[in-house]
Each structure stands twice: as structure tokens, then as C-alpha cells.
């Protein structure tokens, strides 16, 4: 009997053993459970959100105020009790938080990753990496209170008249919150770059800085971009920090205008929290709007994850 035949025979015997069958069944059930959970969430969001829209609500026996899909996606006024239902103010506030947090987190996270991967001693790594993990483990509501109690008063020394609740403080605190995600994933990507590339750079007379930013960072771009998208997806879905720090007024903002960050606004997640903590009755328009906002948020996050996969495939380097 050849070696290949012997290996196949041993593999077949092992796979057919009761212990292996039980183990395989357990992991299969875990995989199926994750898929069923995902599909169930999508179905729940889609079904409940359909009750909110004019085109599908009558088909489901829903009476009362509804919104057309076009008005929902293009309306500039949110307002619930007196209708309107335009989601653009909530989306603009969410994108403002995302852009503001990206300005804070992306450069600091990548710089931290470069230091940990290329400059830090093993002792410094043992201290800094757990510290980043602790930062990631702080409850988000604590970040919100930190923004109101410390960040906003500090900003008032630079920007007099800044309101207690504003997008600038919320963006900064969300940026601080997602730094560990950017730094950790980017550092893992940089550490995976072969040392032979670094040694080739040093052999050509490059400095440590040149090797770090000219060789290591480009070679790990797929992982860095993935960390960006994952961190920004976390920023988009952040709830309690922005609920506490951003305010509760649904104002339509221009996320690219720096002056917009001095105002308070209502991101999508904060709007959902406000609706849940208000007088929401099952089956009412406010209740149904929760699922419409949730479905919109889900689609935005899904698109970002698809972009992340495409970018990672485009710049992936295999060693």
C-alpha cells in the first residue's frame, strides 16, 4: 500500500469515528445557527420596515401614517408625531460622526500600529497592546459622559460658546473609541510583512522611517484598509456615546462643512434610542420607524463591508 493510500485509509477511519462525527455535527450546527440568526435579523428588519412604507403597508393590513420610500430617503425633516419622516437629517449626522471620527482615529491608529510593529521594544509592546485592549473595553456610555464632562469644556477654551451637545465632541470621542480597532488590525497586518522586505530596504541604505512608511505600510495596505472600514462601520453603528454627546435635534448637516460640527444633531442610532425611550406603542408609526432606520443603517454598513472586501482583494499581498 502506498503512502497516499495509507493516508486516505487513516483519514476515512478517523472521519467515521463517533467522536469525529459528533464534533463535526456540533461545528456544523454552530455554522447553521450563525446563518439562521443573520437571515432572521434581515427578515425581521425587512418585514417590519415594510409596514412603515406607503407602498407595502396596505398590503400588510397596516393603517395610519406611513411614508413613501422616496420621501423617506430624500426628506429633510424627521419629526414623528406631526409626520414628515425624512431620514436625511439622521443620515447626515451619522456620516458627520463617521467622517469626524475617521479624522481622529485613522492617522492616530496607523501611527500607533507603525510604532508597535516597527519601533516598540518587546517590553513596550507587552504594556501598550493590553492598554489598547482596555481602551476598547470601556463601556460606550462612559465615553459619552467623558465627552460631555471633559472634551466639551476643553473645546470651549478654544471655541467659546460651544454648546454642551455638539457633533465635534461626539466625533472626537467616537474616534478615540475606534483607535484600538484600527491600531490592532493594522499592526497585525504590518507584523505579517516578511522581514526579508525590511532587510532588502536596509540593504539599499533606507532608514527605519523609510522602511516603515515606504515598504511595510504599502505591503500591508489590504489589512490597513480593512481596519479602516471595520472601524468606520463601528463608528456608524455606535449608539450610547453619540446619544449622550451629540444631542437630540434632528438637524440636516453638511458633513464636509467644519462649521456643522459645532451644532448638535441626531444620528440614526441616537434617534432609535430616543424613540425606544419615548412613548412607543407596538404597531404605531414611531415603532415602525425604528425598523426603517435600522434597515437603512444595516444597508449602509453592508455596503461598507462589501467595499472593504473589494479593497482588501485589490491590494492583498500574499507571501
PDB file of C-alpha atoms in Angstrom:
ATOM      1  CA  UNK A   1       0.000   0.000   0.000  1.00  0.00           C
ATOM      2  CA  UNK A   2       1.359   3.404  -0.978  1.00  0.00           C
ATOM      3  CA  UNK A   3       1.729   6.305   1.418  1.00  0.00           C
ATOM      4  CA  UNK A   4      -1.188   8.156  -0.185  1.00  0.00           C
ATOM      5  CA  UNK A   5      -3.468   5.134   0.094  1.00  0.00           C
ATOM      6  CA  UNK A   6      -2.475   4.660   3.738  1.00  0.00           C
ATOM      7  CA  UNK A   7      -3.164   8.332   4.480  1.00  0.00           C
ATOM      8  CA  UNK A   8      -6.598   8.173   2.826  1.00  0.00           C
ATOM      9  CA  UNK A   9      -7.456   4.997   4.740  1.00  0.00           C
ATOM     10  CA  UNK A  10      -6.460   6.558   8.087  1.00  0.00           C
ATOM     11  CA  UNK A  11      -8.385   9.726   7.272  1.00  0.00           C
ATOM     12  CA  UNK A  12     -11.500   7.752   6.350  1.00  0.00           C
ATOM     13  CA  UNK A  13     -11.351   5.766   9.596  1.00  0.00           C
ATOM     14  CA  UNK A  14     -10.905   8.930  11.644  1.00  0.00           C
ATOM     15  CA  UNK A  15     -13.732  10.797   9.915  1.00  0.00           C
ATOM     16  CA  UNK A  16     -16.150   7.923  10.509  1.00  0.00           C
ATOM     17  CA  UNK A  17     -15.425   7.600  14.208  1.00  0.00           C
ATOM     18  CA  UNK A  18     -18.303   8.547  16.569  1.00  0.00           C
ATOM     19  CA  UNK A  19     -16.241  11.265  18.229  1.00  0.00           C
ATOM     20  CA  UNK A  20     -15.364  12.882  14.896  1.00  0.00           C
ATOM     21  CA  UNK A  21     -18.978  12.704  13.680  1.00  0.00           C
ATOM     22  CA  UNK A  22     -20.179  14.345  16.904  1.00  0.00           C
ATOM     23  CA  UNK A  23     -17.573  17.083  16.660  1.00  0.00           C
ATOM     24  CA  UNK A  24     -18.350  17.727  13.002  1.00  0.00           C
ATOM     25  CA  UNK A  25     -22.090  17.903  13.744  1.00  0.00           C
ATOM     26  CA  UNK A  26     -21.522  20.382  16.568  1.00  0.00           C
ATOM     27  CA  UNK A  27     -19.485  22.759  14.387  1.00  0.00           C
ATOM     28  CA  UNK A  28     -21.995  22.394  11.559  1.00  0.00           C
ATOM     29  CA  UNK A  29     -24.822  23.387  13.911  1.00  0.00           C
ATOM     30  CA  UNK A  30     -22.820  26.414  15.044  1.00  0.00           C
ATOM     31  CA  UNK A  31     -22.349  27.485  11.425  1.00  0.00           C
ATOM     32  CA  UNK A  32     -26.036  26.956  10.642  1.00  0.00           C
ATOM     33  CA  UNK A  33     -27.058  28.882  13.769  1.00  0.00           C
ATOM     34  CA  UNK A  34     -24.994  31.902  12.728  1.00  0.00           C
ATOM     35  CA  UNK A  35     -26.537  31.858   9.253  1.00  0.00           C
ATOM     36  CA  UNK A  36     -30.073  31.444  10.627  1.00  0.00           C
ATOM     37  CA  UNK A  37     -29.521  34.340  13.044  1.00  0.00           C
ATOM     38  CA  UNK A  38     -28.313  36.616  10.245  1.00  0.00           C
ATOM     39  CA  UNK A  39     -31.195  35.690   7.953  1.00  0.00           C
ATOM     40  CA  UNK A  40     -33.699  36.139  10.795  1.00  0.00           C
ATOM     41  CA  UNK A  41     -32.423  39.647  11.527  1.00  0.00           C
ATOM     42  CA  UNK A  42     -32.646  40.602   7.855  1.00  0.00           C
ATOM     43  CA  UNK A  43     -36.169  39.212   7.563  1.00  0.00           C
ATOM     44  CA  UNK A  44     -37.292  40.969  10.741  1.00  0.00           C
ATOM     45  CA  UNK A  45     -35.905  44.328   9.599  1.00  0.00           C
ATOM     46  CA  UNK A  46     -37.349  43.979   6.111  1.00  0.00           C
ATOM     47  CA  UNK A  47     -40.787  42.805   7.265  1.00  0.00           C
ATOM     48  CA  UNK A  48     -41.221  45.415   9.978  1.00  0.00           C
ATOM     49  CA  UNK A  49     -39.788  48.215   7.856  1.00  0.00           C
ATOM     50  CA  UNK A  50     -42.229  47.320   5.072  1.00  0.00           C
ATOM     51  CA  UNK A  51     -45.060  48.264   7.451  1.00  0.00           C
ATOM     52  CA  UNK A  52     -43.660  51.783   7.569  1.00  0.00           C
ATOM     53  CA  UNK A  53     -43.780  52.470   3.842  1.00  0.00           C
ATOM     54  CA  UNK A  54     -46.862  53.509   1.886  1.00  0.00           C
ATOM     55  CA  UNK A  55     -46.282  51.100  -0.972  1.00  0.00           C
ATOM     56  CA  UNK A  56     -46.287  47.955   1.194  1.00  0.00           C
ATOM     57  CA  UNK A  57     -48.139  48.868   4.411  1.00  0.00           C
ATOM     58  CA  UNK A  58     -51.696  48.466   2.936  1.00  0.00           C
ATOM     59  CA  UNK A  59     -50.771  45.015   1.636  1.00  0.00           C
ATOM     60  CA  UNK A  60     -49.904  44.021   5.208  1.00  0.00           C
ATOM     61  CA  UNK A  61     -53.096  45.428   6.701  1.00  0.00           C
ATOM     62  CA  UNK A  62     -51.399  48.454   8.289  1.00  0.00           C
ATOM     63  CA  UNK A  63     -53.456  51.614   8.765  1.00  0.00           C
ATOM     64  CA  UNK A  64     -52.347  55.026   9.913  1.00  0.00           C
ATOM     65  CA  UNK A  65     -49.447  57.317   8.926  1.00  0.00           C
ATOM     66  CA  UNK A  66     -46.908  55.846   6.528  1.00  0.00           C
ATOM     67  CA  UNK A  67     -44.072  57.230   4.399  1.00  0.00           C
ATOM     68  CA  UNK A  68     -43.182  56.750   0.780  1.00  0.00           C
ATOM     69  CA  UNK A  69     -39.718  55.358   0.081  1.00  0.00           C
ATOM     70  CA  UNK A  70     -38.757  58.472  -1.896  1.00  0.00           C
ATOM     71  CA  UNK A  71     -39.899  60.867   0.832  1.00  0.00           C
ATOM     72  CA  UNK A  72     -38.152  58.770   3.467  1.00  0.00           C
ATOM     73  CA  UNK A  73     -34.817  58.796   1.618  1.00  0.00           C
ATOM     74  CA  UNK A  74     -34.937  62.407   0.410  1.00  0.00           C
ATOM     75  CA  UNK A  75     -36.945  64.230   3.108  1.00  0.00           C
ATOM     76  CA  UNK A  76     -35.123  66.908   5.090  1.00  0.00           C
ATOM     77  CA  UNK A  77     -37.386  66.856   8.166  1.00  0.00           C
ATOM     78  CA  UNK A  78     -37.621  63.900  10.564  1.00  0.00           C
ATOM     79  CA  UNK A  79     -40.437  64.762  13.087  1.00  0.00           C
ATOM     80  CA  UNK A  80     -42.604  61.842  14.185  1.00  0.00           C
ATOM     81  CA  UNK A  81     -45.878  62.972  15.750  1.00  0.00           C
ATOM     82  CA  UNK A  82     -46.615  65.573  13.101  1.00  0.00           C
ATOM     83  CA  UNK A  83     -45.319  63.199  10.419  1.00  0.00           C
ATOM     84  CA  UNK A  84     -42.627  64.218   7.775  1.00  0.00           C
ATOM     85  CA  UNK A  85     -40.354  61.102   8.222  1.00  0.00           C
ATOM     86  CA  UNK A  86     -37.372  62.298   6.166  1.00  0.00           C
ATOM     87  CA  UNK A  87     -34.301  60.301   7.170  1.00  0.00           C
ATOM     88  CA  UNK A  88     -31.702  62.617   5.585  1.00  0.00           C
ATOM     89  CA  UNK A  89     -31.054  64.623   8.802  1.00  0.00           C
ATOM     90  CA  UNK A  90     -30.306  61.379  10.650  1.00  0.00           C
ATOM     91  CA  UNK A  91     -28.095  60.059   7.851  1.00  0.00           C
ATOM     92  CA  UNK A  92     -26.195  63.355   7.571  1.00  0.00           C
ATOM     93  CA  UNK A  93     -25.499  63.351  11.314  1.00  0.00           C
ATOM     94  CA  UNK A  94     -24.337  59.729  11.146  1.00  0.00           C
ATOM     95  CA  UNK A  95     -21.971  60.483   8.270  1.00  0.00           C
ATOM     96  CA  UNK A  96     -20.688  63.566  10.099  1.00  0.00           C
ATOM     97  CA  UNK A  97     -19.844  61.415  13.118  1.00  0.00           C
ATOM     98  CA  UNK A  98     -18.159  58.878  10.831  1.00  0.00           C
ATOM     99  CA  UNK A  99     -16.055  61.457   8.987  1.00  0.00           C
ATOM    100  CA  UNK A 100     -15.106  63.285  12.174  1.00  0.00           C
ATOM    101  CA  UNK A 101     -14.109  60.086  13.962  1.00  0.00           C
ATOM    102  CA  UNK A 102     -12.119  58.987  10.897  1.00  0.00           C
ATOM    103  CA  UNK A 103     -10.088  62.214  11.005  1.00  0.00           C
ATOM    104  CA  UNK A 104      -9.200  61.393  14.621  1.00  0.00           C
ATOM    105  CA  UNK A 105      -8.813  57.619  14.552  1.00  0.00           C
ATOM    106  CA  UNK A 106      -7.252  56.707  11.204  1.00  0.00           C
ATOM    107  CA  UNK A 107      -3.974  58.670  11.425  1.00  0.00           C
ATOM    108  CA  UNK A 108      -3.553  58.000  15.146  1.00  0.00           C
ATOM    109  CA  UNK A 109      -4.391  54.313  14.740  1.00  0.00           C
ATOM    110  CA  UNK A 110      -1.971  53.791  11.851  1.00  0.00           C
ATOM    111  CA  UNK A 111       0.767  55.739  13.652  1.00  0.00           C
ATOM    112  CA  UNK A 112       0.220  53.581  16.729  1.00  0.00           C
ATOM    113  CA  UNK A 113       0.371  50.432  14.601  1.00  0.00           C
ATOM    114  CA  UNK A 114       3.636  51.577  12.971  1.00  0.00           C
ATOM    115  CA  UNK A 115       5.154  52.211  16.366  1.00  0.00           C
ATOM    116  CA  UNK A 116       4.062  48.864  17.780  1.00  0.00           C
ATOM    117  CA  UNK A 117       5.182  46.942  14.695  1.00  0.00           C
ATOM    118  CA  UNK A 118       8.433  48.710  13.825  1.00  0.00           C
ATOM    119  CA  UNK A 119       9.714  50.765  16.741  1.00  0.00           C
ATOM    120  CA  UNK A 120       8.435  49.383  20.040  1.00  0.00           C
ATOM    121  CA  UNK A 121      10.605  47.078  22.114  1.00  0.00           C
ATOM    122  CA  UNK A 122       9.076  43.766  23.234  1.00  0.00           C
ATOM    123  CA  UNK A 123       8.619  45.263  26.695  1.00  0.00           C
ATOM    124  CA  UNK A 124       6.774  48.292  25.310  1.00  0.00           C
ATOM    125  CA  UNK A 125       4.561  46.014  23.231  1.00  0.00           C
ATOM    126  CA  UNK A 126       3.639  43.999  26.319  1.00  0.00           C
ATOM    127  CA  UNK A 127       2.492  47.199  28.014  1.00  0.00           C
ATOM    128  CA  UNK A 128       0.856  49.102  25.147  1.00  0.00           C
ATOM    129  CA  UNK A 129      -1.163  46.339  23.485  1.00  0.00           C
ATOM    130  CA  UNK A 130      -3.047  45.397  26.693  1.00  0.00           C
ATOM    131  CA  UNK A 131      -3.599  49.114  27.309  1.00  0.00           C
ATOM    132  CA  UNK A 132      -5.244  49.414  23.889  1.00  0.00           C
ATOM    133  CA  UNK A 133      -7.434  46.416  24.677  1.00  0.00           C
ATOM    134  CA  UNK A 134      -8.520  48.064  27.936  1.00  0.00           C
ATOM    135  CA  UNK A 135      -9.425  51.200  25.963  1.00  0.00           C
ATOM    136  CA  UNK A 136     -11.555  49.055  23.660  1.00  0.00           C
ATOM    137  CA  UNK A 137     -13.308  47.502  26.656  1.00  0.00           C
ATOM    138  CA  UNK A 138     -14.581  50.739  28.220  1.00  0.00           C
ATOM    139  CA  UNK A 139     -18.411  50.902  28.054  1.00  0.00           C
ATOM    140  CA  UNK A 140     -19.556  53.260  25.333  1.00  0.00           C
ATOM    141  CA  UNK A 141     -21.869  55.212  27.617  1.00  0.00           C
ATOM    142  CA  UNK A 142     -18.794  56.128  29.669  1.00  0.00           C
ATOM    143  CA  UNK A 143     -17.251  57.607  26.531  1.00  0.00           C
ATOM    144  CA  UNK A 144     -20.382  59.700  26.091  1.00  0.00           C
ATOM    145  CA  UNK A 145     -20.153  61.135  29.608  1.00  0.00           C
ATOM    146  CA  UNK A 146     -16.412  61.678  29.088  1.00  0.00           C
ATOM    147  CA  UNK A 147     -17.215  63.792  26.021  1.00  0.00           C
ATOM    148  CA  UNK A 148     -19.772  65.916  27.895  1.00  0.00           C
ATOM    149  CA  UNK A 149     -17.769  66.336  31.107  1.00  0.00           C
ATOM    150  CA  UNK A 150     -14.210  66.725  29.767  1.00  0.00           C
ATOM    151  CA  UNK A 151     -13.963  67.088  25.978  1.00  0.00           C
ATOM    152  CA  UNK A 152     -16.643  69.765  25.528  1.00  0.00           C
ATOM    153  CA  UNK A 153     -15.302  72.036  28.339  1.00  0.00           C
ATOM    154  CA  UNK A 154     -11.790  71.656  26.890  1.00  0.00           C
ATOM    155  CA  UNK A 155     -13.065  72.617  23.439  1.00  0.00           C
ATOM    156  CA  UNK A 156     -14.845  75.662  24.895  1.00  0.00           C
ATOM    157  CA  UNK A 157     -11.458  77.142  25.762  1.00  0.00           C
ATOM    158  CA  UNK A 158     -10.744  77.171  22.029  1.00  0.00           C
ATOM    159  CA  UNK A 159     -14.281  77.669  20.689  1.00  0.00           C
ATOM    160  CA  UNK A 160     -16.224  79.942  23.079  1.00  0.00           C
ATOM    161  CA  UNK A 161     -19.975  79.438  23.018  1.00  0.00           C
ATOM    162  CA  UNK A 162     -19.804  75.800  22.013  1.00  0.00           C
ATOM    163  CA  UNK A 163     -22.962  74.017  23.122  1.00  0.00           C
ATOM    164  CA  UNK A 164     -22.997  71.203  25.637  1.00  0.00           C
ATOM    165  CA  UNK A 165     -24.123  68.747  22.974  1.00  0.00           C
ATOM    166  CA  UNK A 166     -22.290  69.029  19.666  1.00  0.00           C
ATOM    167  CA  UNK A 167     -21.005  66.868  16.840  1.00  0.00           C
ATOM    168  CA  UNK A 168     -17.373  67.819  17.395  1.00  0.00           C
ATOM    169  CA  UNK A 169     -17.175  66.269  20.862  1.00  0.00           C
ATOM    170  CA  UNK A 170     -19.121  63.231  19.690  1.00  0.00           C
ATOM    171  CA  UNK A 171     -16.778  62.754  16.718  1.00  0.00           C
ATOM    172  CA  UNK A 172     -13.672  63.050  18.873  1.00  0.00           C
ATOM    173  CA  UNK A 173     -14.887  60.560  21.465  1.00  0.00           C
ATOM    174  CA  UNK A 174     -16.013  58.041  18.825  1.00  0.00           C
ATOM    175  CA  UNK A 175     -12.627  58.478  17.145  1.00  0.00           C
ATOM    176  CA  UNK A 176     -10.887  57.689  20.434  1.00  0.00           C
ATOM    177  CA  UNK A 177     -13.139  54.666  20.804  1.00  0.00           C
ATOM    178  CA  UNK A 178     -12.199  53.115  17.441  1.00  0.00           C
ATOM    179  CA  UNK A 179      -8.440  53.792  17.649  1.00  0.00           C
ATOM    180  CA  UNK A 180      -7.787  50.349  19.230  1.00  0.00           C
ATOM    181  CA  UNK A 181      -9.535  48.588  16.330  1.00  0.00           C
ATOM    182  CA  UNK A 182      -7.516  50.460  13.698  1.00  0.00           C
ATOM    183  CA  UNK A 183      -4.249  50.038  15.605  1.00  0.00           C
ATOM    184  CA  UNK A 184      -4.706  46.346  16.408  1.00  0.00           C
ATOM    185  CA  UNK A 185      -5.738  45.154  12.930  1.00  0.00           C
ATOM    186  CA  UNK A 186      -3.181  47.382  11.179  1.00  0.00           C
ATOM    187  CA  UNK A 187      -0.424  46.185  13.497  1.00  0.00           C
ATOM    188  CA  UNK A 188      -1.291  42.558  12.757  1.00  0.00           C
ATOM    189  CA  UNK A 189      -1.122  43.311   9.022  1.00  0.00           C
ATOM    190  CA  UNK A 190       2.252  45.032   9.389  1.00  0.00           C
ATOM    191  CA  UNK A 191       3.675  42.241  11.527  1.00  0.00           C
ATOM    192  CA  UNK A 192       2.738  39.762   8.779  1.00  0.00           C
ATOM    193  CA  UNK A 193       5.038  41.534   6.291  1.00  0.00           C
ATOM    194  CA  UNK A 194       8.142  39.316   5.809  1.00  0.00           C
ATOM    195  CA  UNK A 195      11.371  40.578   7.362  1.00  0.00           C
ATOM    196  CA  UNK A 196      13.101  39.927   4.050  1.00  0.00           C
ATOM    197  CA  UNK A 197      11.378  43.033   2.641  1.00  0.00           C
ATOM    198  CA  UNK A 198      12.639  45.112   5.540  1.00  0.00           C
ATOM    199  CA  UNK A 199      16.166  43.731   5.203  1.00  0.00           C
ATOM    200  CA  UNK A 200      16.126  44.491   1.478  1.00  0.00           C
ATOM    201  CA  UNK A 201      15.256  48.095   2.291  1.00  0.00           C
ATOM    202  CA  UNK A 202      18.012  48.391   4.866  1.00  0.00           C
ATOM    203  CA  UNK A 203      20.428  46.839   2.379  1.00  0.00           C
ATOM    204  CA  UNK A 204      19.588  49.645  -0.055  1.00  0.00           C
ATOM    205  CA  UNK A 205      20.500  52.226   2.610  1.00  0.00           C
ATOM    206  CA  UNK A 206      16.952  53.101   3.713  1.00  0.00           C
ATOM    207  CA  UNK A 207      16.332  54.496   7.177  1.00  0.00           C
ATOM    208  CA  UNK A 208      13.922  52.993   9.699  1.00  0.00           C
ATOM    209  CA  UNK A 209      11.318  55.590   8.766  1.00  0.00           C
ATOM    210  CA  UNK A 210      11.750  54.925   5.046  1.00  0.00           C
ATOM    211  CA  UNK A 211      11.303  51.201   5.558  1.00  0.00           C
ATOM    212  CA  UNK A 212       8.251  51.712   7.785  1.00  0.00           C
ATOM    213  CA  UNK A 213       6.301  54.079   5.532  1.00  0.00           C
ATOM    214  CA  UNK A 214       7.768  53.108   2.177  1.00  0.00           C
ATOM    215  CA  UNK A 215       7.843  49.308   2.430  1.00  0.00           C
ATOM    216  CA  UNK A 216       5.866  47.975   5.394  1.00  0.00           C
ATOM    217  CA  UNK A 217       2.802  50.214   5.059  1.00  0.00           C
ATOM    218  CA  UNK A 218       2.330  49.664   1.285  1.00  0.00           C
ATOM    219  CA  UNK A 219       2.845  45.914   1.740  1.00  0.00           C
ATOM    220  CA  UNK A 220       0.100  45.784   4.374  1.00  0.00           C
ATOM    221  CA  UNK A 221      -2.417  48.099   2.686  1.00  0.00           C
ATOM    222  CA  UNK A 222      -5.143  45.464   2.427  1.00  0.00           C
ATOM    223  CA  UNK A 223      -5.145  44.901   6.182  1.00  0.00           C
ATOM    224  CA  UNK A 224      -4.962  48.633   6.900  1.00  0.00           C
ATOM    225  CA  UNK A 225      -7.899  49.402   4.614  1.00  0.00           C
ATOM    226  CA  UNK A 226      -9.867  46.580   6.195  1.00  0.00           C
ATOM    227  CA  UNK A 227      -9.221  48.064   9.634  1.00  0.00           C
ATOM    228  CA  UNK A 228     -10.456  51.438   8.355  1.00  0.00           C
ATOM    229  CA  UNK A 229     -13.732  50.041   7.046  1.00  0.00           C
ATOM    230  CA  UNK A 230     -14.371  47.896  10.123  1.00  0.00           C
ATOM    231  CA  UNK A 231     -13.636  50.801  12.446  1.00  0.00           C
ATOM    232  CA  UNK A 232     -15.873  53.165  10.477  1.00  0.00           C
ATOM    233  CA  UNK A 233     -18.627  50.552  10.471  1.00  0.00           C
ATOM    234  CA  UNK A 234     -18.310  50.543  14.253  1.00  0.00           C
ATOM    235  CA  UNK A 235     -18.494  54.354  14.254  1.00  0.00           C
ATOM    236  CA  UNK A 236     -21.641  54.314  12.113  1.00  0.00           C
ATOM    237  CA  UNK A 237     -23.331  51.852  14.454  1.00  0.00           C
ATOM    238  CA  UNK A 238     -22.195  53.469  17.694  1.00  0.00           C
ATOM    239  CA  UNK A 239     -25.157  54.188  19.947  1.00  0.00           C
ATOM    240  CA  UNK A 240     -24.713  55.300  23.535  1.00  0.00           C
ATOM    241  CA  UNK A 241     -21.709  57.598  23.107  1.00  0.00           C
ATOM    242  CA  UNK A 242     -23.405  59.660  20.399  1.00  0.00           C
ATOM    243  CA  UNK A 243     -26.749  59.530  22.202  1.00  0.00           C
ATOM    244  CA  UNK A 244     -25.170  61.242  25.195  1.00  0.00           C
ATOM    245  CA  UNK A 245     -22.779  63.605  23.393  1.00  0.00           C
ATOM    246  CA  UNK A 246     -24.372  64.584  20.059  1.00  0.00           C
ATOM    247  CA  UNK A 247     -27.731  65.963  21.164  1.00  0.00           C
ATOM    248  CA  UNK A 248     -31.321  65.175  20.206  1.00  0.00           C
ATOM    249  CA  UNK A 249     -32.232  67.710  17.498  1.00  0.00           C
ATOM    250  CA  UNK A 250     -32.662  66.242  14.004  1.00  0.00           C
ATOM    251  CA  UNK A 251     -30.784  68.894  12.031  1.00  0.00           C
ATOM    252  CA  UNK A 252     -29.740  68.458   8.412  1.00  0.00           C
ATOM    253  CA  UNK A 253     -25.959  68.902   8.302  1.00  0.00           C
ATOM    254  CA  UNK A 254     -23.276  69.116   5.661  1.00  0.00           C
ATOM    255  CA  UNK A 255     -20.687  66.584   6.886  1.00  0.00           C
ATOM    256  CA  UNK A 256     -17.992  68.281   4.778  1.00  0.00           C
ATOM    257  CA  UNK A 257     -18.560  71.692   6.394  1.00  0.00           C
ATOM    258  CA  UNK A 258     -16.446  72.120   9.557  1.00  0.00           C
ATOM    259  CA  UNK A 259     -18.965  74.593  10.987  1.00  0.00           C
ATOM    260  CA  UNK A 260     -21.597  71.839  11.065  1.00  0.00           C
ATOM    261  CA  UNK A 261     -19.666  70.054  13.805  1.00  0.00           C
ATOM    262  CA  UNK A 262     -20.301  72.898  16.230  1.00  0.00           C
ATOM    263  CA  UNK A 263     -24.034  72.101  16.243  1.00  0.00           C
ATOM    264  CA  UNK A 264     -25.981  69.351  17.926  1.00  0.00           C
ATOM    265  CA  UNK A 265     -27.641  66.721  15.762  1.00  0.00           C
ATOM    266  CA  UNK A 266     -29.359  63.343  15.894  1.00  0.00           C
ATOM    267  CA  UNK A 267     -27.555  60.331  14.355  1.00  0.00           C
ATOM    268  CA  UNK A 268     -29.598  57.291  13.356  1.00  0.00           C
ATOM    269  CA  UNK A 269     -28.641  55.196  16.371  1.00  0.00           C
ATOM    270  CA  UNK A 270     -29.438  58.032  18.776  1.00  0.00           C
ATOM    271  CA  UNK A 271     -32.811  58.514  17.062  1.00  0.00           C
ATOM    272  CA  UNK A 272     -33.599  54.845  17.636  1.00  0.00           C
ATOM    273  CA  UNK A 273     -32.704  55.146  21.320  1.00  0.00           C
ATOM    274  CA  UNK A 274     -34.837  58.274  21.699  1.00  0.00           C
ATOM    275  CA  UNK A 275     -37.789  56.549  20.058  1.00  0.00           C
ATOM    276  CA  UNK A 276     -37.412  53.480  22.261  1.00  0.00           C
ATOM    277  CA  UNK A 277     -37.244  55.552  25.435  1.00  0.00           C
ATOM    278  CA  UNK A 278     -40.245  57.637  24.367  1.00  0.00           C
ATOM    279  CA  UNK A 279     -43.901  56.711  24.153  1.00  0.00           C
ATOM    280  CA  UNK A 280     -43.545  53.948  21.594  1.00  0.00           C
ATOM    281  CA  UNK A 281     -46.533  51.689  21.141  1.00  0.00           C
ATOM    282  CA  UNK A 282     -46.285  48.407  19.301  1.00  0.00           C
ATOM    283  CA  UNK A 283     -47.558  48.816  15.766  1.00  0.00           C
ATOM    284  CA  UNK A 284     -47.536  52.628  15.896  1.00  0.00           C
ATOM    285  CA  UNK A 285     -45.705  54.826  13.422  1.00  0.00           C
ATOM    286  CA  UNK A 286     -42.855  55.530  15.857  1.00  0.00           C
ATOM    287  CA  UNK A 287     -42.411  51.803  16.449  1.00  0.00           C
ATOM    288  CA  UNK A 288     -42.363  51.051  12.725  1.00  0.00           C
ATOM    289  CA  UNK A 289     -39.903  53.876  12.053  1.00  0.00           C
ATOM    290  CA  UNK A 290     -37.374  52.124  14.284  1.00  0.00           C
ATOM    291  CA  UNK A 291     -37.133  49.273  11.810  1.00  0.00           C
ATOM    292  CA  UNK A 292     -36.976  51.631   8.819  1.00  0.00           C
ATOM    293  CA  UNK A 293     -33.999  53.411  10.382  1.00  0.00           C
ATOM    294  CA  UNK A 294     -32.445  50.085  11.351  1.00  0.00           C
ATOM    295  CA  UNK A 295     -32.790  48.736   7.811  1.00  0.00           C
ATOM    296  CA  UNK A 296     -31.192  51.899   6.399  1.00  0.00           C
ATOM    297  CA  UNK A 297     -28.317  51.575   8.840  1.00  0.00           C
ATOM    298  CA  UNK A 298     -27.922  47.899   8.001  1.00  0.00           C
ATOM    299  CA  UNK A 299     -27.719  48.624   4.264  1.00  0.00           C
ATOM    300  CA  UNK A 300     -25.110  51.357   4.776  1.00  0.00           C
ATOM    301  CA  UNK A 301     -22.969  49.065   6.922  1.00  0.00           C
ATOM    302  CA  UNK A 302     -23.369  46.202   4.445  1.00  0.00           C
ATOM    303  CA  UNK A 303     -22.202  48.416   1.583  1.00  0.00           C
ATOM    304  CA  UNK A 304     -19.152  49.455   3.599  1.00  0.00           C
ATOM    305  CA  UNK A 305     -18.269  45.828   4.339  1.00  0.00           C
ATOM    306  CA  UNK A 306     -18.583  44.935   0.645  1.00  0.00           C
ATOM    307  CA  UNK A 307     -16.269  47.833  -0.200  1.00  0.00           C
ATOM    308  CA  UNK A 308     -13.846  46.569   2.449  1.00  0.00           C
ATOM    309  CA  UNK A 309     -13.753  43.120   0.851  1.00  0.00           C
ATOM    310  CA  UNK A 310     -13.214  44.576  -2.625  1.00  0.00           C
ATOM    311  CA  UNK A 311     -10.402  46.836  -1.427  1.00  0.00           C
ATOM    312  CA  UNK A 312      -8.765  44.008   0.510  1.00  0.00           C
ATOM    313  CA  UNK A 313      -8.844  41.779  -2.576  1.00  0.00           C
ATOM    314  CA  UNK A 314      -7.460  44.580  -4.739  1.00  0.00           C
ATOM    315  CA  UNK A 315      -4.454  45.294  -2.520  1.00  0.00           C
ATOM    316  CA  UNK A 316      -3.918  41.879  -0.948  1.00  0.00           C
ATOM    317  CA  UNK A 317      -0.309  40.706  -0.945  1.00  0.00           C
ATOM    318  CA  UNK A 318       0.461  37.020  -0.466  1.00  0.00           C
ATOM    319  CA  UNK A 319       3.823  35.991   0.940  1.00  0.00           C
TER     320      UNK A 319
END
